[in-house]
Amino acid sequence: MSDDGTPDRRPGTTVPDGRGRTGLDAVGRGLDRNPDVVVRDVEVVSDGWHVLRRTTLDVRRRDGRWDRQQRETYDRGNGAAVLPYDEERGIVLLTRQFRWPAYVNGHPDGMLVEVAAGLLDEDDPETAVRREAAEELGIRLGDLVHVYDPFMSPGSVTERVHCYVGSWSPADRVDAGGGIEDEGEDIEVLEVGLDEALAMVDDGRIADGKTIMLLQWVALRRATSGTISGER
């Protein structure tokens, strides 16, 4: 309800926003899993492609006092990422593409080297990584190993990324990859030796968090088990 008593007609809240969504302010209101956190209000700050919310909550401190806080969260949905690894040749497949947020925050040219990744949308994580591998890398993935599901920036972003390592060989290539042009993607596919990729982490040529984590996981698994499956 607005200040003058008329029904509140905020896009994304009580009336559809540009993507046909309503009730965006309801997310988080009913959370009660933690008795030391009480949600008081949720406001939609921005309802563009993704959603920025400001939540008012009471948090009980360790000494028992209650603290009224406001937190802004950026909700873009959950994602999935995959590092294709040709174990026989010791080769990984990576992407290079322009990332404006990295460029504006000091990256020399904004061209980040990353694993293939994307939002889940309506897919389950395994389906999503197979989809992204086909679209971005032009390959059909073989067996997948689920690695972990980290929160990548939990101070402000709700996204959780489901991370996989997948097997592949040159025979699994189905096209050139490169992403979906209609979605603004212009992706270069890189075929890199695992040791070279790790060197790229060390010298800063690879600066993407999920990519670093997956490369290091493969390196550790290779060192301890000799294979990414963990079986000798």
PDB file of N, CA, C and O in Angstrom, residues 124-158:
ATOM      1  N   ASP A 124      18.582 -29.127 -14.826  1.00  0.00           N
ATOM      2  CA  ASP A 124      19.350 -29.600 -13.691  1.00  0.00           C
ATOM      3  C   ASP A 124      20.827 -29.333 -13.992  1.00  0.00           C
ATOM      4  O   ASP A 124      21.205 -29.095 -15.149  1.00  0.00           O
ATOM      5  N   PRO A 125      21.704 -29.347 -12.958  1.00  0.00           N
ATOM      6  CA  PRO A 125      23.100 -28.972 -13.180  1.00  0.00           C
ATOM      7  C   PRO A 125      23.822 -29.808 -14.232  1.00  0.00           C
ATOM      8  O   PRO A 125      24.567 -29.260 -15.052  1.00  0.00           O
ATOM      9  N   GLU A 126      23.623 -31.129 -14.247  1.00  0.00           N
ATOM     10  CA  GLU A 126      24.341 -31.954 -15.216  1.00  0.00           C
ATOM     11  C   GLU A 126      23.891 -31.640 -16.638  1.00  0.00           C
ATOM     12  O   GLU A 126      24.714 -31.544 -17.555  1.00  0.00           O
ATOM     13  N   THR A 127      22.593 -31.455 -16.824  1.00  0.00           N
ATOM     14  CA  THR A 127      22.092 -31.080 -18.150  1.00  0.00           C
ATOM     15  C   THR A 127      22.660 -29.729 -18.566  1.00  0.00           C
ATOM     16  O   THR A 127      23.029 -29.520 -19.724  1.00  0.00           O
ATOM     17  N   ALA A 128      22.752 -28.816 -17.603  1.00  0.00           N
ATOM     18  CA  ALA A 128      23.246 -27.471 -17.903  1.00  0.00           C
ATOM     19  C   ALA A 128      24.699 -27.487 -18.368  1.00  0.00           C
ATOM     20  O   ALA A 128      25.055 -26.803 -19.329  1.00  0.00           O
ATOM     21  N   VAL A 129      25.557 -28.274 -17.704  1.00  0.00           N
ATOM     22  CA  VAL A 129      26.960 -28.265 -18.122  1.00  0.00           C
ATOM     23  C   VAL A 129      27.136 -28.954 -19.476  1.00  0.00           C
ATOM     24  O   VAL A 129      27.997 -28.543 -20.265  1.00  0.00           O
ATOM     25  N   ARG A 130      26.337 -29.954 -19.763  1.00  0.00           N
ATOM     26  CA  ARG A 130      26.411 -30.569 -21.088  1.00  0.00           C
ATOM     27  C   ARG A 130      25.939 -29.582 -22.159  1.00  0.00           C
ATOM     28  O   ARG A 130      26.518 -29.508 -23.252  1.00  0.00           O
ATOM     29  N   ARG A 131      24.923 -28.816 -21.838  1.00  0.00           N
ATOM     30  CA  ARG A 131      24.441 -27.783 -22.761  1.00  0.00           C
ATOM     31  C   ARG A 131      25.514 -26.729 -23.011  1.00  0.00           C
ATOM     32  O   ARG A 131      25.774 -26.343 -24.158  1.00  0.00           O
ATOM     33  N   GLU A 132      26.134 -26.235 -21.933  1.00  0.00           N
ATOM     34  CA  GLU A 132      27.152 -25.197 -22.072  1.00  0.00           C
ATOM     35  C   GLU A 132      28.380 -25.705 -22.809  1.00  0.00           C
ATOM     36  O   GLU A 132      28.989 -24.974 -23.595  1.00  0.00           O
ATOM     37  N   ALA A 133      28.771 -26.963 -22.567  1.00  0.00           N
ATOM     38  CA  ALA A 133      29.920 -27.524 -23.279  1.00  0.00           C
ATOM     39  C   ALA A 133      29.656 -27.591 -24.776  1.00  0.00           C
ATOM     40  O   ALA A 133      30.543 -27.325 -25.594  1.00  0.00           O
ATOM     41  N   ALA A 134      28.426 -27.931 -25.153  1.00  0.00           N
ATOM     42  CA  ALA A 134      28.077 -27.991 -26.568  1.00  0.00           C
ATOM     43  C   ALA A 134      28.048 -26.591 -27.182  1.00  0.00           C
ATOM     44  O   ALA A 134      28.586 -26.368 -28.276  1.00  0.00           O
ATOM     45  N   GLU A 135      27.433 -25.633 -26.472  1.00  0.00           N
ATOM     46  CA  GLU A 135      27.280 -24.286 -27.022  1.00  0.00           C
ATOM     47  C   GLU A 135      28.608 -23.531 -27.075  1.00  0.00           C
ATOM     48  O   GLU A 135      28.930 -22.890 -28.075  1.00  0.00           O
ATOM     49  N   GLU A 136      29.364 -23.575 -25.988  1.00  0.00           N
ATOM     50  CA  GLU A 136      30.573 -22.764 -25.886  1.00  0.00           C
ATOM     51  C   GLU A 136      31.806 -23.443 -26.482  1.00  0.00           C
ATOM     52  O   GLU A 136      32.643 -22.780 -27.102  1.00  0.00           O
ATOM     53  N   LEU A 137      31.906 -24.753 -26.267  1.00  0.00           N
ATOM     54  CA  LEU A 137      33.122 -25.467 -26.671  1.00  0.00           C
ATOM     55  C   LEU A 137      32.942 -26.330 -27.907  1.00  0.00           C
ATOM     56  O   LEU A 137      33.923 -26.773 -28.506  1.00  0.00           O
ATOM     57  N   GLY A 138      31.696 -26.628 -28.258  1.00  0.00           N
ATOM     58  CA  GLY A 138      31.442 -27.456 -29.429  1.00  0.00           C
ATOM     59  C   GLY A 138      31.747 -28.922 -29.221  1.00  0.00           C
ATOM     60  O   GLY A 138      32.069 -29.628 -30.180  1.00  0.00           O
ATOM     61  N   ILE A 139      31.634 -29.405 -27.964  1.00  0.00           N
ATOM     62  CA  ILE A 139      31.948 -30.810 -27.695  1.00  0.00           C
ATOM     63  C   ILE A 139      30.772 -31.514 -27.022  1.00  0.00           C
ATOM     64  O   ILE A 139      29.920 -30.886 -26.392  1.00  0.00           O
ATOM     65  N   ARG A 140      30.784 -32.823 -27.153  1.00  0.00           N
ATOM     66  CA  ARG A 140      29.849 -33.686 -26.432  1.00  0.00           C
ATOM     67  C   ARG A 140      30.618 -34.307 -25.279  1.00  0.00           C
ATOM     68  O   ARG A 140      31.548 -35.075 -25.472  1.00  0.00           O
ATOM     69  N   LEU A 141      30.246 -33.947 -24.056  1.00  0.00           N
ATOM     70  CA  LEU A 141      30.955 -34.438 -22.872  1.00  0.00           C
ATOM     71  C   LEU A 141      30.698 -35.916 -22.640  1.00  0.00           C
ATOM     72  O   LEU A 141      29.609 -36.427 -22.906  1.00  0.00           O
ATOM     73  N   GLY A 142      31.724 -36.594 -22.092  1.00  0.00           N
ATOM     74  CA  GLY A 142      31.567 -37.969 -21.662  1.00  0.00           C
ATOM     75  C   GLY A 142      31.153 -38.025 -20.206  1.00  0.00           C
ATOM     76  O   GLY A 142      30.247 -37.302 -19.773  1.00  0.00           O
ATOM     77  N   ASP A 143      31.834 -38.848 -19.421  1.00  0.00           N
ATOM     78  CA  ASP A 143      31.502 -38.989 -18.000  1.00  0.00           C
ATOM     79  C   ASP A 143      31.767 -37.688 -17.251  1.00  0.00           C
ATOM     80  O   ASP A 143      32.715 -36.955 -17.556  1.00  0.00           O
ATOM     81  N   LEU A 144      30.939 -37.432 -16.257  1.00  0.00           N
ATOM     82  CA  LEU A 144      31.084 -36.246 -15.418  1.00  0.00           C
ATOM     83  C   LEU A 144      31.408 -36.645 -13.984  1.00  0.00           C
ATOM     84  O   LEU A 144      30.873 -37.626 -13.467  1.00  0.00           O
ATOM     85  N   VAL A 145      32.277 -35.868 -13.356  1.00  0.00           N
ATOM     86  CA  VAL A 145      32.551 -36.000 -11.925  1.00  0.00           C
ATOM     87  C   VAL A 145      32.056 -34.732 -11.250  1.00  0.00           C
ATOM     88  O   VAL A 145      32.505 -33.624 -11.586  1.00  0.00           O
ATOM     89  N   HIS A 146      31.114 -34.881 -10.325  1.00  0.00           N
ATOM     90  CA  HIS A 146      30.643 -33.719  -9.569  1.00  0.00           C
ATOM     91  C   HIS A 146      31.671 -33.379  -8.507  1.00  0.00           C
ATOM     92  O   HIS A 146      32.076 -34.237  -7.720  1.00  0.00           O
ATOM     93  N   VAL A 147      32.108 -32.127  -8.475  1.00  0.00           N
ATOM     94  CA  VAL A 147      33.201 -31.732  -7.595  1.00  0.00           C
ATOM     95  C   VAL A 147      32.695 -31.044  -6.334  1.00  0.00           C
ATOM     96  O   VAL A 147      32.955 -31.483  -5.215  1.00  0.00           O
ATOM     97  N   TYR A 148      31.950 -29.929  -6.488  1.00  0.00           N
ATOM     98  CA  TYR A 148      31.412 -29.209  -5.341  1.00  0.00           C
ATOM     99  C   TYR A 148      30.406 -28.170  -5.828  1.00  0.00           C
ATOM    100  O   TYR A 148      30.222 -27.979  -7.043  1.00  0.00           O
ATOM    101  N   ASP A 149      29.727 -27.510  -4.872  1.00  0.00           N
ATOM    102  CA  ASP A 149      28.682 -26.522  -5.186  1.00  0.00           C
ATOM    103  C   ASP A 149      28.912 -25.248  -4.370  1.00  0.00           C
ATOM    104  O   ASP A 149      28.143 -24.925  -3.458  1.00  0.00           O
ATOM    105  N   PRO A 150      29.968 -24.499  -4.668  1.00  0.00           N
ATOM    106  CA  PRO A 150      30.309 -23.353  -3.812  1.00  0.00           C
ATOM    107  C   PRO A 150      29.434 -22.124  -4.060  1.00  0.00           C
ATOM    108  O   PRO A 150      28.924 -21.903  -5.148  1.00  0.00           O
ATOM    109  N   PHE A 151      29.269 -21.335  -2.978  1.00  0.00           N
ATOM    110  CA  PHE A 151      28.761 -19.972  -3.108  1.00  0.00           C
ATOM    111  C   PHE A 151      29.957 -19.112  -3.501  1.00  0.00           C
ATOM    112  O   PHE A 151      30.965 -19.077  -2.803  1.00  0.00           O
ATOM    113  N   MET A 152      29.838 -18.389  -4.624  1.00  0.00           N
ATOM    114  CA  MET A 152      31.007 -17.719  -5.169  1.00  0.00           C
ATOM    115  C   MET A 152      31.260 -16.337  -4.565  1.00  0.00           C
ATOM    116  O   MET A 152      32.393 -15.874  -4.522  1.00  0.00           O
ATOM    117  N   SER A 153      30.216 -15.658  -4.122  1.00  0.00           N
ATOM    118  CA  SER A 153      30.383 -14.337  -3.515  1.00  0.00           C
ATOM    119  C   SER A 153      29.287 -14.150  -2.476  1.00  0.00           C
ATOM    120  O   SER A 153      28.360 -13.350  -2.662  1.00  0.00           O
ATOM    121  N   PRO A 154      29.348 -14.883  -1.345  1.00  0.00           N
ATOM    122  CA  PRO A 154      28.213 -14.967  -0.420  1.00  0.00           C
ATOM    123  C   PRO A 154      27.901 -13.703   0.354  1.00  0.00           C
ATOM    124  O   PRO A 154      26.866 -13.635   1.024  1.00  0.00           O
ATOM    125  N   GLY A 155      28.761 -12.694   0.270  1.00  0.00           N
ATOM    126  CA  GLY A 155      28.453 -11.444   0.945  1.00  0.00           C
ATOM    127  C   GLY A 155      27.360 -10.648   0.268  1.00  0.00           C
ATOM    128  O   GLY A 155      26.721  -9.792   0.905  1.00  0.00           O
ATOM    129  N   SER A 156      27.109 -10.908  -1.024  1.00  0.00           N
ATOM    130  CA  SER A 156      26.121 -10.097  -1.733  1.00  0.00           C
ATOM    131  C   SER A 156      25.386 -10.826  -2.839  1.00  0.00           C
ATOM    132  O   SER A 156      24.288 -10.398  -3.238  1.00  0.00           O
ATOM    133  N   VAL A 157      25.938 -11.911  -3.367  1.00  0.00           N
ATOM    134  CA  VAL A 157      25.336 -12.611  -4.498  1.00  0.00           C
ATOM    135  C   VAL A 157      24.810 -13.966  -4.033  1.00  0.00           C
ATOM    136  O   VAL A 157      25.526 -14.717  -3.363  1.00  0.00           O
ATOM    137  N   THR A 158      23.560 -14.274  -4.379  1.00  0.00           N
ATOM    138  CA  THR A 158      22.959 -15.520  -3.899  1.00  0.00           C
ATOM    139  C   THR A 158      23.427 -16.738  -4.670  1.00  0.00           C
ATOM    140  O   THR A 158      23.251 -17.870  -4.211  1.00  0.00           O
TER     141      THR A 158
END
